[in-house]
Amino acid sequence: MKVLVLGARGMLGKDLVPFLSAKHQVFGRDIDDFDITDLQRVKNEIKTHSPQAVINAAAYTDVDGCESNPAMAFSVNAEGARNVALGCAANKARMIHLSTDYVFDGSSLSPYREEDPPNPLNVYGLSKLKGEQYIEKIIQNHLIIRTQWLFGRHGKNFVDTILRLAERQEEIRIVNDQKGAPTFTKDLSWAIGGLLEKEATGILHVTNAGACTWYEFARQILQERNPAKRKVQLTPISSTELSRPAKRPANSVLDCHRFEKLMGQNQKMRPWKESLKEYLACKEDRK
Ligand SMILES: NC(=O)c1ccc[n+]([C@@H]2O[C@H](COP(=O)([O-])OP(=O)(O)OC[C@H]3O[C@@H](n4cnc5c(N)ncnc54)[C@H](OP(=O)(O)O)[C@@H]3O)[C@@H](O)[C@H]2O)c1
């Protein structure tokens, strides 16, 4: 299958492109090639490559940055997604789009299902939701994959931040009132590869299995790997104490049953703790 991946040089894109290339003819493009906010360019590129599927992993992902630059957030995450949908519709390509748990307000006591009403708390979430809504209106042949808390070899991520802080600080203060599922970009790439071969349309939640708070995630990282072998004090704090520009949902764990049903037996995403172990082992090997 011919597949065009947008955001190919992002954290997910850099795992996704080589993974899909084993089986498909993949064209990876990013902002240096063309900007998804340029409708004409998007249409031309999709026409030129004539892919059967376009995977849109391009986004403005700086959640706090979106608060101070909402125009940019909406331009990339909403209008950009709309442009890709228009380009796909005009060229009869299927659109697979990456979205986020931040479309929810996190007040639910149970994991969010695809049909639960969104209610974003921040500009990033609002702009990603607007992107979803454009896609749903413009192109029938679409799949929106909501995921969360990504970590991978090719981007700034929480795991690396904790390891770096552990080398420098005696104490690390981490929020303990936000819950989600850490998700390995390698595993998400595998899931997207599987979904390319399914007919599914609509919205789908895909994350690694299990859930934790950021504090619990940090504790697990340091249990697995403490590079300096130092005693680091990990202190749980509240989101209010951290006081970041963008408000985050308290419980945005996603219910992935629809994905599991679609993929069939033994095709589940593995528990995040297993993926973390593999990620840390890969980092160690590359030293
Ligand atoms: N990271 C997470 O925890 C997380 C959680 C939930 C959902 N998601 C979603 O998953 C997808 C992939 O995330 P990621 O973490 O891989 O993001 P990322 O590392 O920030 O990658 C996004 C890529 O898109 C590029 N880009 C930005 N604006 C663009 C534009 N106008 N035109 C073309 N390309 C543009 C970025 O280039 P620059 O780097 O030069 O800006 C970057 O290479 C995104 O849709 C994101 O919303 C991510």
Short mmCIF file of C-alpha atoms and ligand atoms in Angstrom, two decimals:
data_model
loop_
_atom_site.label_atom_id
_atom_site.label_comp_id
_atom_site.label_asym_id
_atom_site.label_seq_id
_atom_site.Cartn_x
_atom_site.Cartn_y
_atom_site.Cartn_z
CA MET A 1 0.00 0.00 0.00
CA LYS A 2 1.19 3.56 -0.67
CA VAL A 3 1.14 5.52 2.58
CA LEU A 4 1.96 9.18 3.18
CA VAL A 5 3.01 9.96 6.79
CA LEU A 6 2.84 13.62 7.90
CA GLY A 7 4.85 14.59 10.97
CA ALA A 8 7.40 11.97 9.90
CA ARG A 9 10.23 13.56 11.86
CA GLY A 10 8.31 13.82 15.13
CA MET A 11 8.60 11.39 18.04
CA LEU A 12 5.92 9.04 16.70
CA GLY A 13 6.71 9.62 13.02
CA LYS A 14 10.33 8.55 13.41
CA ASP A 15 9.24 5.14 14.72
CA LEU A 16 6.22 4.86 12.47
CA VAL A 17 7.90 5.43 9.10
CA PRO A 18 10.52 2.64 9.38
CA PHE A 19 7.97 0.29 10.94
CA LEU A 20 5.48 0.70 8.08
CA SER A 21 8.22 0.68 5.44
CA ALA A 22 8.83 -3.03 6.06
CA LYS A 23 5.48 -3.75 4.44
CA HIS A 24 4.34 -0.65 2.56
CA GLN A 25 5.62 2.02 0.22
CA VAL A 26 5.92 4.91 2.67
CA PHE A 27 6.54 8.61 2.00
CA GLY A 28 7.45 10.51 5.17
CA ARG A 29 7.01 14.29 5.15
CA ASP A 30 7.38 16.99 7.78
CA ILE A 31 7.34 20.76 8.11
CA ASP A 32 10.67 21.12 6.25
CA ASP A 33 8.98 19.55 3.20
CA PHE A 34 5.66 21.37 3.45
CA ASP A 35 3.42 23.00 6.00
CA ILE A 36 0.03 21.37 6.58
CA THR A 37 -1.50 24.81 7.11
CA ASP A 38 -1.01 25.44 3.36
CA LEU A 39 -4.12 23.89 1.81
CA GLN A 40 -3.00 24.07 -1.81
CA ARG A 41 0.34 22.48 -0.99
CA VAL A 42 -1.33 19.70 1.00
CA LYS A 43 -3.70 18.96 -1.88
CA ASN A 44 -0.86 18.95 -4.41
CA GLU A 45 1.34 16.66 -2.33
CA ILE A 46 -1.45 14.15 -1.78
CA LYS A 47 -2.28 14.26 -5.49
CA THR A 48 1.39 13.77 -6.45
CA HIS A 49 1.94 10.77 -4.19
CA SER A 50 -1.58 9.36 -4.71
CA PRO A 51 -1.43 7.32 -1.48
CA GLN A 52 -4.19 4.93 -0.45
CA ALA A 53 -3.76 6.24 3.10
CA VAL A 54 -2.47 9.43 4.72
CA ILE A 55 -1.45 9.25 8.39
CA ASN A 56 -1.46 12.67 10.02
CA ALA A 57 0.92 12.73 13.00
CA ALA A 58 1.86 16.37 12.38
CA ALA A 59 0.75 18.67 15.17
CA TYR A 60 1.70 21.55 17.44
CA THR A 61 2.23 19.44 20.56
CA ASP A 62 3.62 21.93 23.09
CA VAL A 63 0.63 21.85 25.46
CA ASP A 64 1.71 24.89 27.54
CA GLY A 65 2.92 26.69 24.38
CA CYS A 66 -0.60 26.36 22.94
CA GLU A 67 -1.95 28.48 25.83
CA SER A 68 0.25 31.44 24.86
CA ASN A 69 -0.08 30.84 21.11
CA PRO A 70 -3.67 29.71 20.45
CA ALA A 71 -3.56 31.02 16.87
CA MET A 72 -0.76 28.62 16.05
CA ALA A 73 -2.50 25.76 17.91
CA PHE A 74 -5.70 26.16 15.90
CA SER A 75 -3.84 26.79 12.65
CA VAL A 76 -1.88 23.50 12.85
CA ASN A 77 -4.09 21.21 14.93
CA ALA A 78 -7.48 22.25 13.58
CA GLU A 79 -7.03 23.95 10.16
CA GLY A 80 -4.04 21.71 9.33
CA ALA A 81 -6.11 18.59 10.05
CA ARG A 82 -8.95 20.07 7.97
CA ASN A 83 -6.55 20.63 5.05
CA VAL A 84 -5.34 17.04 5.20
CA ALA A 85 -8.96 15.83 5.27
CA LEU A 86 -9.79 17.98 2.21
CA GLY A 87 -6.69 16.67 0.41
CA CYS A 88 -7.60 13.06 1.24
CA ALA A 89 -11.23 13.52 0.18
CA ALA A 90 -10.21 15.08 -3.14
CA ASN A 91 -7.84 12.18 -3.87
CA LYS A 92 -9.91 9.32 -2.44
CA ALA A 93 -7.30 8.49 0.18
CA ARG A 94 -8.16 7.16 3.62
CA MET A 95 -7.22 9.54 6.45
CA ILE A 96 -5.76 8.22 9.69
CA HIS A 97 -5.35 11.01 12.23
CA LEU A 98 -3.67 11.13 15.64
CA SER A 99 -5.57 12.82 18.44
CA THR A 100 -5.40 13.01 22.20
CA ASP A 101 -6.92 12.18 25.59
CA TYR A 102 -6.83 15.94 26.26
CA VAL A 103 -10.16 16.27 24.44
CA PHE A 104 -11.66 15.05 27.77
CA ASP A 105 -11.92 17.01 31.02
CA GLY A 106 -10.78 14.09 33.17
CA SER A 107 -13.70 14.18 35.58
CA SER A 108 -14.83 10.64 34.77
CA LEU A 109 -14.17 7.96 37.36
CA SER A 110 -13.87 5.27 34.69
CA PRO A 111 -11.78 5.09 31.47
CA TYR A 112 -13.17 7.20 28.63
CA ARG A 113 -14.94 5.46 25.77
CA GLU A 114 -14.88 6.81 22.22
CA GLU A 115 -18.48 8.07 22.43
CA ASP A 116 -18.08 9.94 25.73
CA PRO A 117 -18.64 13.67 25.35
CA PRO A 118 -15.40 15.64 24.99
CA ASN A 119 -14.83 18.77 27.05
CA PRO A 120 -11.23 19.99 26.71
CA LEU A 121 -9.66 21.96 29.55
CA ASN A 122 -6.90 23.60 27.52
CA VAL A 123 -6.16 25.19 24.13
CA TYR A 124 -4.24 22.15 22.86
CA GLY A 125 -7.25 19.90 23.61
CA LEU A 126 -9.68 22.40 22.07
CA SER A 127 -7.59 22.69 18.89
CA LYS A 128 -7.24 18.90 18.57
CA LEU A 129 -10.99 18.47 19.11
CA LYS A 130 -11.72 21.05 16.41
CA GLY A 131 -9.40 19.04 14.11
CA GLU A 132 -11.39 15.87 14.85
CA GLN A 133 -14.66 17.66 14.10
CA TYR A 134 -13.41 18.97 10.73
CA ILE A 135 -12.30 15.46 9.75
CA GLU A 136 -15.65 13.91 10.73
CA LYS A 137 -17.48 16.47 8.60
CA ILE A 138 -15.22 16.35 5.54
CA ILE A 139 -14.24 12.75 4.95
CA GLN A 140 -16.18 9.58 5.59
CA ASN A 141 -13.17 7.30 5.16
CA HIS A 142 -11.33 8.42 8.29
CA LEU A 143 -9.93 6.89 11.44
CA ILE A 144 -9.14 9.11 14.42
CA ILE A 145 -6.77 7.45 16.88
CA ARG A 146 -6.76 9.05 20.33
CA THR A 147 -3.72 8.20 22.37
CA GLN A 148 -1.82 9.62 25.36
CA TRP A 149 1.40 10.09 27.34
CA LEU A 150 3.74 9.09 24.48
CA PHE A 151 7.37 8.15 25.07
CA GLY A 152 9.77 7.06 22.35
CA ARG A 153 13.37 7.03 21.26
CA HIS A 154 13.11 10.10 19.05
CA GLY A 155 11.60 12.87 21.10
CA LYS A 156 11.64 14.80 24.34
CA ASN A 157 9.72 12.62 26.77
CA PHE A 158 8.94 12.11 30.45
CA VAL A 159 11.17 9.04 30.87
CA ASP A 160 14.28 10.87 29.68
CA THR A 161 13.39 13.92 31.76
CA ILE A 162 13.15 11.84 34.94
CA LEU A 163 16.46 10.09 34.21
CA ARG A 164 18.14 13.43 33.58
CA LEU A 165 16.76 14.99 36.77
CA ALA A 166 17.78 11.93 38.78
CA GLU A 167 21.40 12.55 37.84
CA ARG A 168 21.29 16.16 38.97
CA GLN A 169 18.81 16.53 41.81
CA GLU A 170 18.38 15.10 45.28
CA GLU A 171 14.63 15.57 45.13
CA ILE A 172 12.18 15.36 42.23
CA ARG A 173 8.64 16.66 42.72
CA ILE A 174 6.05 14.98 40.49
CA VAL A 175 2.30 15.43 40.17
CA ASN A 176 0.27 12.61 41.61
CA ASP A 177 -3.26 13.73 40.71
CA GLN A 178 -3.26 13.11 36.94
CA LYS A 179 -3.84 9.59 35.72
CA GLY A 180 -3.20 8.12 32.26
CA ALA A 181 -1.52 5.30 30.36
CA PRO A 182 2.09 5.82 29.27
CA THR A 183 2.31 4.68 25.65
CA PHE A 184 5.43 3.58 23.77
CA THR A 185 5.66 4.98 20.23
CA LYS A 186 7.03 1.63 19.04
CA ASP A 187 3.85 -0.12 20.25
CA LEU A 188 1.61 2.60 18.84
CA SER A 189 3.37 2.20 15.47
CA TRP A 190 2.59 -1.51 15.60
CA ALA A 191 -1.08 -0.71 16.36
CA ILE A 192 -1.30 1.79 13.50
CA GLY A 193 0.27 -0.81 11.16
CA GLY A 194 -2.46 -3.28 12.16
CA LEU A 195 -5.21 -0.71 11.76
CA LEU A 196 -4.03 0.16 8.25
CA GLU A 197 -5.16 -3.33 7.29
CA LYS A 198 -8.59 -3.05 8.95
CA GLU A 199 -11.62 -1.31 7.54
CA ALA A 200 -12.36 0.59 10.75
CA THR A 201 -13.64 4.15 10.59
CA GLY A 202 -14.58 6.67 13.28
CA ILE A 203 -12.77 7.16 16.57
CA LEU A 204 -10.57 4.62 18.29
CA HIS A 205 -8.70 4.78 21.62
CA VAL A 206 -5.23 3.19 21.56
CA THR A 207 -2.76 3.19 24.46
CA ASN A 208 -0.55 0.71 26.27
CA ALA A 209 -2.44 -1.31 28.89
CA GLY A 210 -2.63 -0.27 32.54
CA ALA A 211 -2.64 3.20 34.07
CA CYS A 212 -0.79 5.27 36.62
CA THR A 213 -0.18 8.81 37.78
CA TRP A 214 2.91 10.76 36.65
CA TYR A 215 4.34 10.16 40.13
CA GLU A 216 3.82 6.39 39.81
CA PHE A 217 5.33 6.49 36.32
CA ALA A 218 8.43 8.30 37.67
CA ARG A 219 8.71 5.83 40.55
CA GLN A 220 8.66 2.91 38.10
CA ILE A 221 11.30 4.57 35.88
CA LEU A 222 13.64 5.01 38.83
CA GLN A 223 12.97 1.48 40.07
CA GLU A 224 14.02 0.17 36.67
CA ARG A 225 16.94 2.48 36.14
CA ASN A 226 18.78 4.88 38.41
CA PRO A 227 21.77 5.84 36.29
CA ALA A 228 23.86 7.50 38.96
CA LYS A 229 22.80 4.88 41.55
CA ARG A 230 21.97 7.83 43.75
CA LYS A 231 19.32 8.10 46.39
CA VAL A 232 16.71 10.39 44.87
CA GLN A 233 13.76 11.58 46.88
CA LEU A 234 10.60 11.39 44.78
CA THR A 235 7.92 13.67 46.22
CA PRO A 236 4.26 13.50 45.11
CA ILE A 237 2.70 16.91 44.60
CA SER A 238 -0.62 18.26 43.29
CA SER A 239 -1.18 19.93 39.91
CA THR A 240 -1.95 23.16 41.76
CA GLU A 241 1.51 23.10 43.34
CA LEU A 242 3.14 22.65 39.93
CA SER A 243 1.02 25.44 38.42
CA ARG A 244 1.59 25.02 34.68
CA PRO A 245 -0.05 27.32 32.12
CA ALA A 246 -2.33 24.59 30.67
CA LYS A 247 -4.81 22.80 32.90
CA ARG A 248 -4.63 19.01 32.51
CA PRO A 249 -7.33 16.37 33.00
CA ALA A 250 -7.22 14.44 36.30
CA ASN A 251 -8.26 11.08 34.92
CA SER A 252 -7.93 10.73 31.15
CA VAL A 253 -7.37 6.98 30.95
CA LEU A 254 -8.81 5.75 27.64
CA ASP A 255 -10.92 2.62 27.27
CA CYS A 256 -9.31 0.61 24.44
CA HIS A 257 -11.88 -2.19 24.13
CA ARG A 258 -13.01 -1.12 20.67
CA PHE A 259 -9.43 -1.37 19.41
CA GLU A 260 -8.95 -4.79 21.04
CA LYS A 261 -12.19 -6.12 19.55
CA LEU A 262 -11.21 -4.87 16.11
CA MET A 263 -7.74 -6.33 16.22
CA GLY A 264 -8.88 -9.76 17.43
CA GLN A 265 -7.37 -12.24 19.84
CA ASN A 266 -3.83 -11.82 21.12
CA GLN A 267 -3.50 -8.48 19.39
CA LYS A 268 -3.63 -6.29 22.49
CA MET A 269 -1.30 -3.47 23.40
CA ARG A 270 1.02 -4.72 26.14
CA PRO A 271 1.20 -3.25 29.67
CA TRP A 272 3.10 0.04 29.85
CA LYS A 273 5.54 -1.36 32.43
CA GLU A 274 6.76 -3.97 29.91
CA SER A 275 7.19 -1.32 27.23
CA LEU A 276 9.07 0.92 29.63
CA LYS A 277 11.46 -1.94 30.41
CA GLU A 278 12.16 -2.42 26.71
CA TYR A 279 12.60 1.30 26.12
CA LEU A 280 15.12 1.56 28.96
CA ALA A 281 16.98 -1.53 27.77
CA CYS A 282 17.26 -0.01 24.24
CA LYS A 283 18.65 3.19 25.73
CA GLU A 284 21.23 1.18 27.68
CA ASP A 285 22.27 -0.74 24.52
CA ARG A 286 22.83 2.48 22.60
CA LYS A 287 25.24 3.90 25.23
N1 LIG B 1 3.33 13.30 22.60
C1 LIG B 1 2.26 12.89 23.27
O1 LIG B 1 2.32 12.58 24.47
C2 LIG B 1 0.91 12.78 22.56
C3 LIG B 1 -0.20 12.40 23.32
C4 LIG B 1 -1.43 12.29 22.67
C5 LIG B 1 -1.55 12.51 21.33
N2 LIG B 1 -0.46 12.88 20.61
C6 LIG B 1 -0.61 13.14 19.18
O2 LIG B 1 0.21 12.22 18.47
C7 LIG B 1 0.73 12.85 17.29
C8 LIG B 1 2.24 12.69 17.25
O3 LIG B 1 2.78 13.27 18.42
P1 LIG B 1 4.37 13.42 18.63
O4 LIG B 1 4.60 13.38 20.08
O5 LIG B 1 5.09 12.52 17.71
O6 LIG B 1 4.54 14.93 18.17
P2 LIG B 1 5.89 15.71 17.75
O7 LIG B 1 7.09 14.96 18.20
O8 LIG B 1 5.72 17.12 18.18
O9 LIG B 1 5.84 15.60 16.16
C9 LIG B 1 4.97 16.38 15.39
C10 LIG B 1 5.69 16.73 14.10
O10 LIG B 1 4.83 17.56 13.32
C11 LIG B 1 5.62 18.65 12.81
N3 LIG B 1 4.80 19.81 12.52
C12 LIG B 1 4.42 20.81 13.37
N4 LIG B 1 3.72 21.73 12.71
C13 LIG B 1 3.63 21.33 11.43
C14 LIG B 1 3.06 21.88 10.26
N5 LIG B 1 2.40 23.04 10.32
N6 LIG B 1 3.17 21.21 9.09
C15 LIG B 1 3.84 20.04 9.04
N7 LIG B 1 4.41 19.45 10.11
C16 LIG B 1 4.32 20.09 11.29
C17 LIG B 1 6.60 18.91 13.94
O11 LIG B 1 7.69 19.70 13.48
P3 LIG B 1 8.41 20.65 14.58
O12 LIG B 1 8.94 19.74 15.64
O13 LIG B 1 9.48 21.34 13.79
O14 LIG B 1 7.36 21.56 15.11
C18 LIG B 1 7.00 17.50 14.33
O15 LIG B 1 8.04 16.99 13.53
C19 LIG B 1 0.23 14.29 17.32
O16 LIG B 1 -0.94 14.38 16.57
C20 LIG B 1 -0.12 14.52 18.78
O17 LIG B 1 -1.14 15.50 18.93
C21 LIG B 1 0.78 13.02 21.19
#
